[in-house]
Tab-separated table of C-alpha atoms in Angstrom:
chain	number	residue	atom	x	y	z
A	119	MET	CA	-119.079	104.826	-15.149
A	120	ASN	CA	-117.153	101.367	-14.966
A	121	THR	CA	-116.022	102.137	-18.650
A	122	HIS	CA	-113.989	104.845	-17.513
A	123	ALA	CA	-112.980	103.517	-13.687
A	124	ARG	CA	-110.750	101.065	-15.707
A	125	PRO	CA	-108.506	103.459	-17.662
A	126	ALA	CA	-108.498	105.899	-14.789
A	127	THR	CA	-107.112	103.325	-12.448
A	128	ALA	CA	-104.443	102.212	-14.727
A	129	SER	CA	-103.429	105.486	-15.472
A	130	THR	CA	-103.043	106.342	-11.718
A	131	SER	CA	-101.420	102.562	-11.218
A	132	THR	CA	-98.976	103.620	-14.209
A	133	PHE	CA	-98.061	107.267	-12.536
A	134	SER	CA	-97.441	106.047	-9.286
A	135	LEU	CA	-95.394	103.613	-10.681
A	136	LEU	CA	-93.290	106.003	-12.784
A	137	TRP	CA	-93.404	109.249	-10.567
A	138	PRO	CA	-91.088	107.915	-7.878
A	139	MET	CA	-88.654	106.902	-10.571
A	140	LEU	CA	-88.735	109.989	-12.353
A	141	ILE	CA	-87.689	111.877	-8.624
A	142	ILE	CA	-85.028	109.142	-8.306
A	143	ALA	CA	-83.604	109.743	-11.497
A	144	ILE	CA	-83.505	113.706	-11.186
A	145	LEU	CA	-81.740	113.256	-7.773
A	146	ALA	CA	-79.305	111.237	-9.148
A	147	MET	CA	-78.445	113.415	-12.101
A	148	THR	CA	-77.409	116.319	-9.304
A	149	LEU	CA	-74.553	113.933	-7.964
A	150	ARG	CA	-71.991	113.895	-11.098
A	151	PRO	CA	-72.222	117.619	-12.701
A	152	THR	CA	-69.711	119.047	-9.538
A	153	LEU	CA	-66.847	116.722	-10.742
A	154	THR	CA	-67.235	116.063	-14.169
A	155	SER	CA	-67.858	119.604	-15.190
A	156	ALA	CA	-64.140	120.956	-14.900
A	157	GLY	CA	-61.839	118.143	-16.204
A	158	PRO	CA	-62.646	119.492	-19.880
A	159	VAL	CA	-61.845	122.849	-18.977
A	160	LEU	CA	-58.953	122.084	-16.403
A	161	ASP	CA	-56.353	123.797	-18.357
A	162	ASP	CA	-58.298	126.911	-18.247
A	163	ILE	CA	-58.931	127.008	-14.878
A	164	ARG	CA	-55.075	126.171	-14.014
A	165	LEU	CA	-53.907	129.180	-16.749
A	166	ALA	CA	-56.550	131.417	-14.815
A	167	THR	CA	-56.024	130.310	-11.385
A	168	GLY	CA	-52.124	128.668	-11.016
A	169	LEU	CA	-53.664	125.741	-9.617
A	170	GLY	CA	-50.668	122.682	-9.973
A	171	LEU	CA	-51.825	119.088	-10.945
A	172	GLN	CA	-52.381	117.924	-7.260
A	173	GLY	CA	-54.340	120.655	-6.272
A	174	ALA	CA	-56.455	120.368	-9.343
A	175	SER	CA	-56.883	116.441	-8.643
A	176	LEU	CA	-58.629	117.800	-5.105
A	177	LEU	CA	-61.744	119.037	-7.265
A	178	THR	CA	-62.292	115.287	-7.582
A	179	VAL	CA	-61.042	113.905	-4.444
A	180	LEU	CA	-62.394	116.314	-2.124
A	181	PRO	CA	-65.842	115.559	-2.836
A	182	MET	CA	-64.739	111.777	-3.354
A	183	PHE	CA	-63.750	111.822	0.348
A	184	CYS	CA	-67.326	113.575	1.509
A	185	MET	CA	-69.089	110.872	-0.281
A	186	GLY	CA	-66.691	108.564	2.091
A	187	VAL	CA	-67.168	110.315	5.228
A	188	PHE	CA	-70.918	111.347	5.640
A	189	PRO	CA	-72.249	107.528	4.837
A	190	LEU	CA	-70.001	106.528	8.070
A	191	LEU	CA	-71.329	108.851	10.348
A	192	LEU	CA	-75.159	108.689	8.773
A	193	PRO	CA	-76.493	106.092	11.719
A	194	TRP	CA	-75.517	108.867	13.869
A	195	LEU	CA	-76.344	112.180	11.925
A	196	GLY	CA	-79.682	110.597	10.872
A	197	ARG	CA	-81.402	110.757	14.324
A	198	TYR	CA	-81.313	114.187	14.370
A	199	LEU	CA	-83.410	115.068	11.309
A	200	SER	CA	-85.642	113.481	8.674
A	201	GLU	CA	-84.791	112.226	5.731
A	202	ASN	CA	-86.907	115.010	4.559
A	203	ALA	CA	-84.613	117.312	5.525
A	204	TRP	CA	-81.211	115.787	4.937
A	205	ILE	CA	-82.265	115.366	1.445
A	206	ALA	CA	-83.255	118.801	0.763
A	207	GLY	CA	-80.296	120.296	2.579
A	208	GLY	CA	-77.896	118.314	0.508
A	209	LEU	CA	-79.694	119.368	-2.752
A	210	PHE	CA	-79.306	123.163	-1.503
A	211	ALA	CA	-75.367	122.566	-0.730
A	212	ILE	CA	-74.775	120.995	-4.308
A	213	ALA	CA	-77.295	124.500	-5.589
A	214	LEU	CA	-75.199	126.874	-3.465
A	215	ALA	CA	-71.747	125.089	-5.007
A	216	GLY	CA	-73.037	125.943	-8.417
A	217	VAL	CA	-74.057	129.416	-7.754
A	218	TRP	CA	-70.728	130.137	-6.047
A	219	ARG	CA	-69.053	128.694	-9.060
A	220	LEU	CA	-70.567	131.402	-11.213
A	221	TRP	CA	-68.498	134.502	-10.008
A	222	LEU	CA	-65.222	132.890	-7.908
A	223	GLY	CA	-61.918	133.664	-9.554
A	224	SER	CA	-59.457	131.677	-7.632
A	225	GLY	CA	-57.756	128.159	-6.995
A	226	TRP	CA	-58.659	127.792	-3.109
A	227	GLU	CA	-62.357	129.368	-3.825
A	228	LEU	CA	-62.732	126.466	-6.784
A	229	ILE	CA	-61.811	124.345	-4.013
A	230	ILE	CA	-63.963	124.963	-1.360
A	231	SER	CA	-66.986	125.095	-3.771
A	232	ALA	CA	-66.024	121.347	-4.315
A	233	LEU	CA	-65.830	120.698	-0.823
A	234	VAL	CA	-69.371	122.374	-0.597
A	235	GLY	CA	-70.952	120.475	-3.437
A	236	GLY	CA	-69.472	116.508	-2.278
A	237	THR	CA	-70.672	117.508	1.142
A	238	GLY	CA	-74.143	117.827	-0.760
A	239	ILE	CA	-73.812	115.056	-2.874
A	240	ALA	CA	-72.542	112.698	-0.082
A	241	ILE	CA	-75.578	113.368	1.673
A	242	VAL	CA	-77.965	112.595	-1.195
A	243	GLN	CA	-76.050	109.555	-2.606
A	244	ALA	CA	-75.570	107.790	0.950
A	245	MET	CA	-79.357	107.979	1.387
A	246	ALA	CA	-80.241	107.272	-2.352
A	247	PRO	CA	-80.192	103.294	-2.412
A	248	GLY	CA	-82.263	103.051	0.809
A	249	ILE	CA	-84.962	104.886	-1.128
A	250	VAL	CA	-84.513	103.076	-4.116
A	251	LYS	CA	-85.090	99.577	-1.810
A	252	ARG	CA	-88.174	101.085	-0.382
A	253	TRP	CA	-90.124	102.482	-2.865
A	254	TYR	CA	-89.404	99.614	-5.274
A	255	PRO	CA	-88.574	96.530	-3.158
A	256	GLN	CA	-89.333	94.317	-5.800
A	257	ARG	CA	-87.485	95.847	-8.650
A	258	VAL	CA	-84.266	96.732	-7.062
A	259	PRO	CA	-81.954	95.908	-10.057
A	260	VAL	CA	-84.031	97.702	-12.443
A	261	ALA	CA	-84.634	100.806	-9.925
A	262	MET	CA	-80.633	100.830	-9.274
A	263	GLY	CA	-80.322	100.567	-13.234
A	264	VAL	CA	-82.033	103.978	-13.484
A	265	TYR	CA	-80.468	105.295	-10.853
A	266	SER	CA	-77.221	104.650	-12.001
A	267	ALA	CA	-77.839	105.249	-15.497
A	268	SER	CA	-79.157	109.146	-14.592
A	269	LEU	CA	-76.345	109.706	-11.763
A	270	MET	CA	-73.875	108.681	-14.932
A	271	ALA	CA	-75.928	110.574	-17.246
A	272	GLY	CA	-75.603	114.062	-15.538
A	273	GLY	CA	-71.884	113.536	-15.402
A	274	GLY	CA	-71.535	112.812	-18.460
A	275	MET	CA	-74.126	115.967	-19.989
A	276	ALA	CA	-71.880	118.154	-17.470
A	277	ALA	CA	-68.575	116.987	-19.271
A	278	ILE	CA	-70.086	117.751	-22.976
A	279	LEU	CA	-71.978	121.149	-22.132
A	280	THR	CA	-69.391	122.445	-19.992
A	281	PRO	CA	-66.549	123.685	-22.424
A	282	LEU	CA	-69.671	124.675	-24.541
A	283	VAL	CA	-70.914	126.790	-22.682
A	284	ALA	CA	-67.674	128.216	-21.142
A	285	LYS	CA	-66.663	129.174	-24.964
A	286	HIS	CA	-69.676	130.759	-26.088
A	287	TYR	CA	-69.644	133.000	-22.839
A	288	ASN	CA	-65.552	132.966	-22.574
A	289	SER	CA	-65.867	131.729	-19.102
A	290	TRP	CA	-64.958	128.776	-17.868
A	291	GLN	CA	-67.377	129.926	-14.275
A	292	ALA	CA	-70.097	130.138	-16.265
A	293	GLY	CA	-69.725	126.420	-17.625
A	294	LEU	CA	-68.850	125.232	-14.409
A	295	GLY	CA	-71.602	127.485	-12.753
A	296	MET	CA	-74.795	126.316	-14.499
A	297	TRP	CA	-75.414	122.926	-13.069
A	298	PHE	CA	-77.125	124.393	-9.844
A	299	ILE	CA	-80.110	124.112	-12.456
A	300	ILE	CA	-80.200	120.535	-11.770
A	301	PRO	CA	-80.474	120.320	-7.956
A	302	VAL	CA	-82.780	123.236	-7.921
A	303	ILE	CA	-85.255	121.304	-10.183
A	304	ALA	CA	-84.659	118.494	-7.993
A	305	MET	CA	-85.830	120.318	-4.807
A	306	LEU	CA	-89.018	121.112	-6.472
A	307	LEU	CA	-89.597	117.402	-7.801
A	308	TRP	CA	-88.816	116.309	-3.986
A	309	TRP	CA	-91.319	118.447	-2.552
A	310	LEU	CA	-93.973	116.780	-4.774
A	311	ARG	CA	-92.883	113.541	-3.938
A	312	PRO	CA	-95.302	110.971	-2.967
A	313	ARG	CA	-95.602	111.741	0.608
A	314	GLU	CA	-97.064	108.716	2.021
A	315	ARG	CA	-93.962	106.874	1.416
A	316	MET	CA	-91.513	109.281	2.648
A	317	GLU	CA	-92.522	110.171	5.760
A	318	ALA	CA	-90.489	108.347	8.232
A	319	LYS	CA	-87.676	109.887	9.572
A	320	HIS	CA	-84.134	108.042	8.732
A	321	SER	CA	-84.023	106.752	12.369
A	322	SER	CA	-80.600	105.032	13.608
A	323	VAL	CA	-80.619	101.190	13.334
A	324	LYS	CA	-78.530	99.251	15.474
A	325	ARG	CA	-76.038	97.340	13.271
A	326	ASN	CA	-72.553	97.583	13.084
A	327	PHE	CA	-70.697	96.967	9.957
A	328	PHE	CA	-67.151	98.151	11.017
A	329	ILE	CA	-66.628	94.517	12.467
A	330	ASN	CA	-68.363	92.625	9.314
A	331	GLN	CA	-65.638	91.013	6.811
A	332	ARG	CA	-67.878	90.699	4.207
A	333	ALA	CA	-69.216	94.584	4.423
A	334	TRP	CA	-65.391	95.199	4.040
A	335	LEU	CA	-64.912	93.452	1.199
A	336	LEU	CA	-68.236	94.870	-0.700
A	337	ALA	CA	-66.577	98.380	0.309
A	338	ALA	CA	-63.142	97.518	-1.104
A	339	TYR	CA	-64.925	96.364	-4.153
A	340	PHE	CA	-66.871	99.579	-4.502
A	341	GLY	CA	-63.868	101.895	-3.894
A	342	LEU	CA	-61.899	100.299	-6.191
A	343	ALA	CA	-64.586	99.905	-9.003
A	344	ASN	CA	-65.395	103.787	-8.879
A	345	GLY	CA	-61.367	104.618	-8.832
A	346	GLY	CA	-61.214	104.125	-12.468
A	347	TYR	CA	-64.363	106.548	-12.940
A	348	ALA	CA	-62.575	109.033	-10.788
A	349	CYS	CA	-59.685	108.769	-12.429
A	350	MET	CA	-61.307	108.933	-16.095
A	351	ILE	CA	-63.237	112.196	-15.206
A	352	ALA	CA	-60.182	113.718	-13.685
A	353	TRP	CA	-57.650	112.935	-16.039
A	354	LEU	CA	-59.064	111.607	-19.547
A	355	PRO	CA	-60.074	115.041	-20.845
A	356	SER	CA	-56.052	116.241	-20.225
A	357	TYR	CA	-54.521	113.108	-21.551
A	358	ALA	CA	-56.591	113.581	-24.654
A	359	GLN	CA	-55.677	117.283	-24.886
A	360	ASN	CA	-52.415	116.015	-24.543
A	361	LEU	CA	-52.289	113.838	-27.413
A	362	GLY	CA	-53.361	116.922	-29.413
A	363	TRP	CA	-57.208	116.883	-28.701
A	364	SER	CA	-59.547	120.102	-28.451
A	365	ALA	CA	-61.102	121.067	-24.932
A	366	GLN	CA	-64.704	120.488	-26.637
A	367	HIS	CA	-63.575	117.040	-28.115
A	368	SER	CA	-61.740	115.967	-24.814
A	369	GLY	CA	-64.908	116.681	-23.055
A	370	GLU	CA	-66.832	114.934	-25.644
A	371	LEU	CA	-64.867	111.653	-24.565
A	372	ILE	CA	-66.642	111.788	-21.262
A	373	GLY	CA	-69.555	111.823	-23.304
A	374	VAL	CA	-68.890	108.813	-25.337
A	375	MET	CA	-67.626	106.982	-21.636
A	376	THR	CA	-71.189	108.404	-20.236
A	377	VAL	CA	-73.306	106.806	-23.023
A	378	PHE	CA	-72.029	103.608	-22.390
A	379	GLN	CA	-71.886	103.815	-18.691
A	380	VAL	CA	-75.972	104.087	-19.099
A	381	ILE	CA	-75.745	101.063	-21.520
A	382	GLY	CA	-73.817	99.037	-18.653
A	383	ALA	CA	-75.729	100.742	-15.674
A	384	LEU	CA	-79.137	99.761	-17.718
A	385	GLY	CA	-78.389	96.556	-19.303
A	386	ALA	CA	-76.395	94.679	-16.535
A	387	PRO	CA	-79.278	94.794	-14.181
A	388	LEU	CA	-81.549	93.787	-16.597
A	389	LEU	CA	-79.400	90.943	-17.960
A	390	SER	CA	-79.053	89.770	-14.238
A	391	SER	CA	-82.669	90.222	-12.655
A	392	THR	CA	-83.590	86.796	-13.737
A	393	ARG	CA	-81.083	85.329	-11.500
A	394	THR	CA	-79.667	86.009	-8.128
A	395	ASP	CA	-76.181	85.197	-8.888
A	396	ARG	CA	-74.922	88.660	-10.206
A	397	ARG	CA	-70.934	87.182	-10.489
A	398	PRO	CA	-71.049	86.614	-14.195
A	399	TRP	CA	-71.642	90.051	-15.570
A	400	LEU	CA	-69.791	91.840	-12.696
A	401	LEU	CA	-66.895	89.774	-13.828
A	402	ALA	CA	-67.891	90.534	-17.518
A	403	ALA	CA	-68.128	94.390	-16.666
A	404	VAL	CA	-64.179	94.132	-14.666
A	405	VAL	CA	-62.691	92.597	-18.081
A	406	PHE	CA	-64.522	95.362	-20.331
A	407	GLN	CA	-62.643	97.825	-18.192
A	408	LEU	CA	-59.422	95.786	-18.123
A	409	VAL	CA	-59.438	95.535	-21.961
A	410	GLY	CA	-60.118	99.567	-22.055
A	411	PHE	CA	-56.877	100.320	-19.924
A	412	ILE	CA	-54.714	98.028	-21.206
A	413	GLY	CA	-55.873	99.839	-24.938
A	414	LEU	CA	-55.008	103.449	-23.370
A	415	ILE	CA	-51.748	102.044	-22.358
A	416	VAL	CA	-50.792	100.197	-25.712
A	417	LEU	CA	-52.907	101.922	-28.280
A	418	PRO	CA	-54.559	104.852	-27.052
A	419	GLU	CA	-54.445	107.187	-30.336
A	420	PRO	CA	-56.396	105.056	-32.895
A	421	MET	CA	-59.174	103.540	-30.918
A	422	MET	CA	-59.464	106.195	-28.004
A	423	ASN	CA	-63.625	106.235	-28.694
A	424	VAL	CA	-63.411	102.159	-28.836
A	425	TRP	CA	-60.877	102.237	-25.129
A	426	VAL	CA	-63.209	104.885	-23.431
A	427	GLY	CA	-66.365	103.375	-24.508
A	428	LEU	CA	-65.100	99.641	-23.092
A	429	ILE	CA	-64.079	101.180	-19.995
A	430	GLY	CA	-67.555	103.228	-19.744
A	431	CYS	CA	-69.858	100.197	-19.939
A	432	GLY	CA	-67.656	98.393	-17.493
A	433	LEU	CA	-68.317	101.280	-15.023
A	434	GLY	CA	-71.611	101.803	-15.269
A	435	ALA	CA	-72.201	97.729	-15.294
A	436	CYS	CA	-69.881	98.014	-12.234
A	437	PHE	CA	-71.598	100.753	-10.254
A	438	SER	CA	-75.052	99.321	-10.343
A	439	LEU	CA	-74.394	95.747	-9.891
A	440	THR	CA	-71.847	96.733	-6.980
A	441	LEU	CA	-74.883	98.594	-5.192
A	442	THR	CA	-77.245	95.578	-6.139
A	443	VAL	CA	-75.447	92.765	-4.850
A	444	ALA	CA	-74.770	95.231	-1.297
A	445	LEU	CA	-78.962	95.603	-1.475
A	446	ASP	CA	-79.033	91.525	-2.088
A	447	HIS	CA	-77.483	91.000	1.228
A	448	LEU	CA	-79.953	92.076	3.222
A	449	ALA	CA	-84.131	92.037	3.010
A	450	ASN	CA	-85.051	94.443	5.418
A	451	PRO	CA	-84.743	98.124	3.275
A	452	LYS	CA	-83.635	100.198	6.373
A	453	LEU	CA	-80.791	97.639	7.343
A	454	ALA	CA	-79.932	97.676	3.296
A	455	GLY	CA	-79.806	101.174	3.490
A	456	VAL	CA	-77.213	101.306	6.304
A	457	LEU	CA	-74.820	98.497	4.631
A	458	THR	CA	-74.769	100.410	1.369
A	459	ALA	CA	-74.252	103.944	3.296
A	460	PHE	CA	-71.297	101.602	4.583
A	461	VAL	CA	-70.087	100.330	1.344
A	462	GLN	CA	-70.422	104.052	-0.003
A	463	GLY	CA	-68.532	105.401	3.290
A	464	VAL	CA	-66.079	103.167	2.973
A	465	GLY	CA	-65.250	102.852	-0.463
A	466	PHE	CA	-65.698	106.673	-1.471
A	467	ILE	CA	-62.700	106.996	0.699
A	468	ILE	CA	-60.884	104.527	-1.285
A	469	THR	CA	-61.885	106.287	-4.438
A	470	ALA	CA	-60.531	109.596	-3.223
A	471	ILE	CA	-57.038	108.131	-2.729
A	472	ILE	CA	-56.976	106.329	-6.522
A	473	PRO	CA	-56.875	110.168	-8.479
A	474	TYR	CA	-54.813	111.574	-6.010
A	475	ALA	CA	-52.347	108.582	-6.580
A	476	ALA	CA	-52.863	109.118	-10.058
A	477	GLY	CA	-51.797	112.772	-9.973
A	478	VAL	CA	-49.094	111.883	-8.074
A	479	LEU	CA	-47.588	109.554	-10.513
A	480	LEU	CA	-48.319	112.062	-13.028
A	481	ASP	CA	-46.137	114.510	-11.454
A	482	LEU	CA	-43.203	111.796	-10.969
A	483	THR	CA	-43.517	110.261	-14.284
A	484	HIS	CA	-44.912	113.187	-16.800
A	485	SER	CA	-46.942	110.263	-18.217
A	486	TYR	CA	-50.401	108.738	-18.180
A	487	GLN	CA	-49.570	105.629	-18.833
A	488	ALA	CA	-48.157	104.911	-15.097
A	489	SER	CA	-51.948	105.942	-13.952
A	490	TRP	CA	-53.564	103.687	-16.367
A	491	LEU	CA	-51.438	100.445	-15.389
A	492	MET	CA	-52.381	101.378	-11.562
A	493	LEU	CA	-56.074	100.770	-12.743
A	494	VAL	CA	-55.031	97.797	-14.501
A	495	ILE	CA	-53.357	96.233	-11.126
A	496	THR	CA	-56.394	97.213	-9.248
A	497	LEU	CA	-58.815	95.516	-11.730
A	498	ILE	CA	-56.583	92.195	-11.525
A	499	ALA	CA	-57.618	92.291	-7.752
A	500	MET	CA	-60.997	92.732	-8.417
A	501	LEU	CA	-61.589	89.688	-10.281
A	502	SER	CA	-60.256	87.415	-7.819
A	503	MET	CA	-62.821	89.590	-5.401
A	504	THR	CA	-65.670	89.316	-7.907
A	505	THR	CA	-65.783	85.175	-6.896
A	506	ARG	CA	-66.902	85.935	-3.038
A	507	PHE	CA	-70.013	87.184	-3.977
A	508	SER	CA	-72.058	83.765	-4.318
A	509	PRO	CA	-75.563	84.598	-3.111
A	510	ALA	CA	-75.621	81.289	-1.062
A	511	SER	CA	-72.993	83.126	1.306
A	512	TYR	CA	-75.092	86.247	2.067
A	513	VAL	CA	-76.764	85.197	5.109
A	514	LYS	CA	-73.825	83.596	6.993
A	515	ALA	CA	-71.742	87.067	5.770
A	516	MET	CA	-73.863	89.154	7.323
A	517	GLY	CA	-74.427	87.093	10.292
A	518	ASP	CA	-78.199	86.498	10.289
């Protein structure tokens, strides 16, 4: 009897460790297809609907804006529904946006679907880091790496597969709408989640981060870090097509970016997990992006894949490490979840402004180079901001 008990126990232990991680990964994969699927077929969308460049930018801006507003309201809204209800509702909204996109035919319908999907994304995304911290308190960097890599993988899959599906069915709606499948799967897995870990309601925590300077610094940093990603998914496929690339190959560029994002999102947390000071890796992530965007300005065509790979690696590392640093500031999972909700809330509002500003610059200058230059300036600012995230400053910065 005893000889069989040990393998069973080990198997149960492995399952209990990996099953929640799988749920986190699938939840994360629902959070980007709504944004990244439009870019590779944007020319077809504009031709069919008459959307202008600034209108097209709303397909990215509105979800980003939702990602900013909901986390800021979470401390007040969270008391009315359980975490289970919020997550299930968010996944339903993402799926609903996908189903709607299967048959919509006008620009304003597409924009409203982006708003619906963005609301669902905002709900799930605001709560996910707190879930990660609660489920894996001793493995936060690794778990955040898996979450971040899965999020980016979902976005990359959408960018690669959307133009293929659209071409196969001769319908950009089919390419956009097919992404209702992942949130449906996520709803099923969420229903099968480890119940004993998830019964607590998302109760309100009385902590006001609006008056905390470090919270604002983290939020600004997060917003600028994601501004590059928002611009890449909004404008990189169009930029490549302007240089003569096909819709399929321009979508594959997002795929290249995603592969390196996943490498950065998994690699940076693993490399930094043995030390609490994550600044060297953050600095490296910012420098990678800086080199990549300068390359897009100076020498785009011959080395496009190289520049996109560097940018992707830096973006992936930056995303996971910035959220990890925010979680590092507070030991209490619930407080840390509220802080990351604030960071994402303010951060994504900043992020939403950046691709819209890039669209305005594109309209004014008729050149993508001005947009890439704008991102170079934000990255230079981030280099200075990174130096302030010393672990020795966490307690004092949080007022604990």
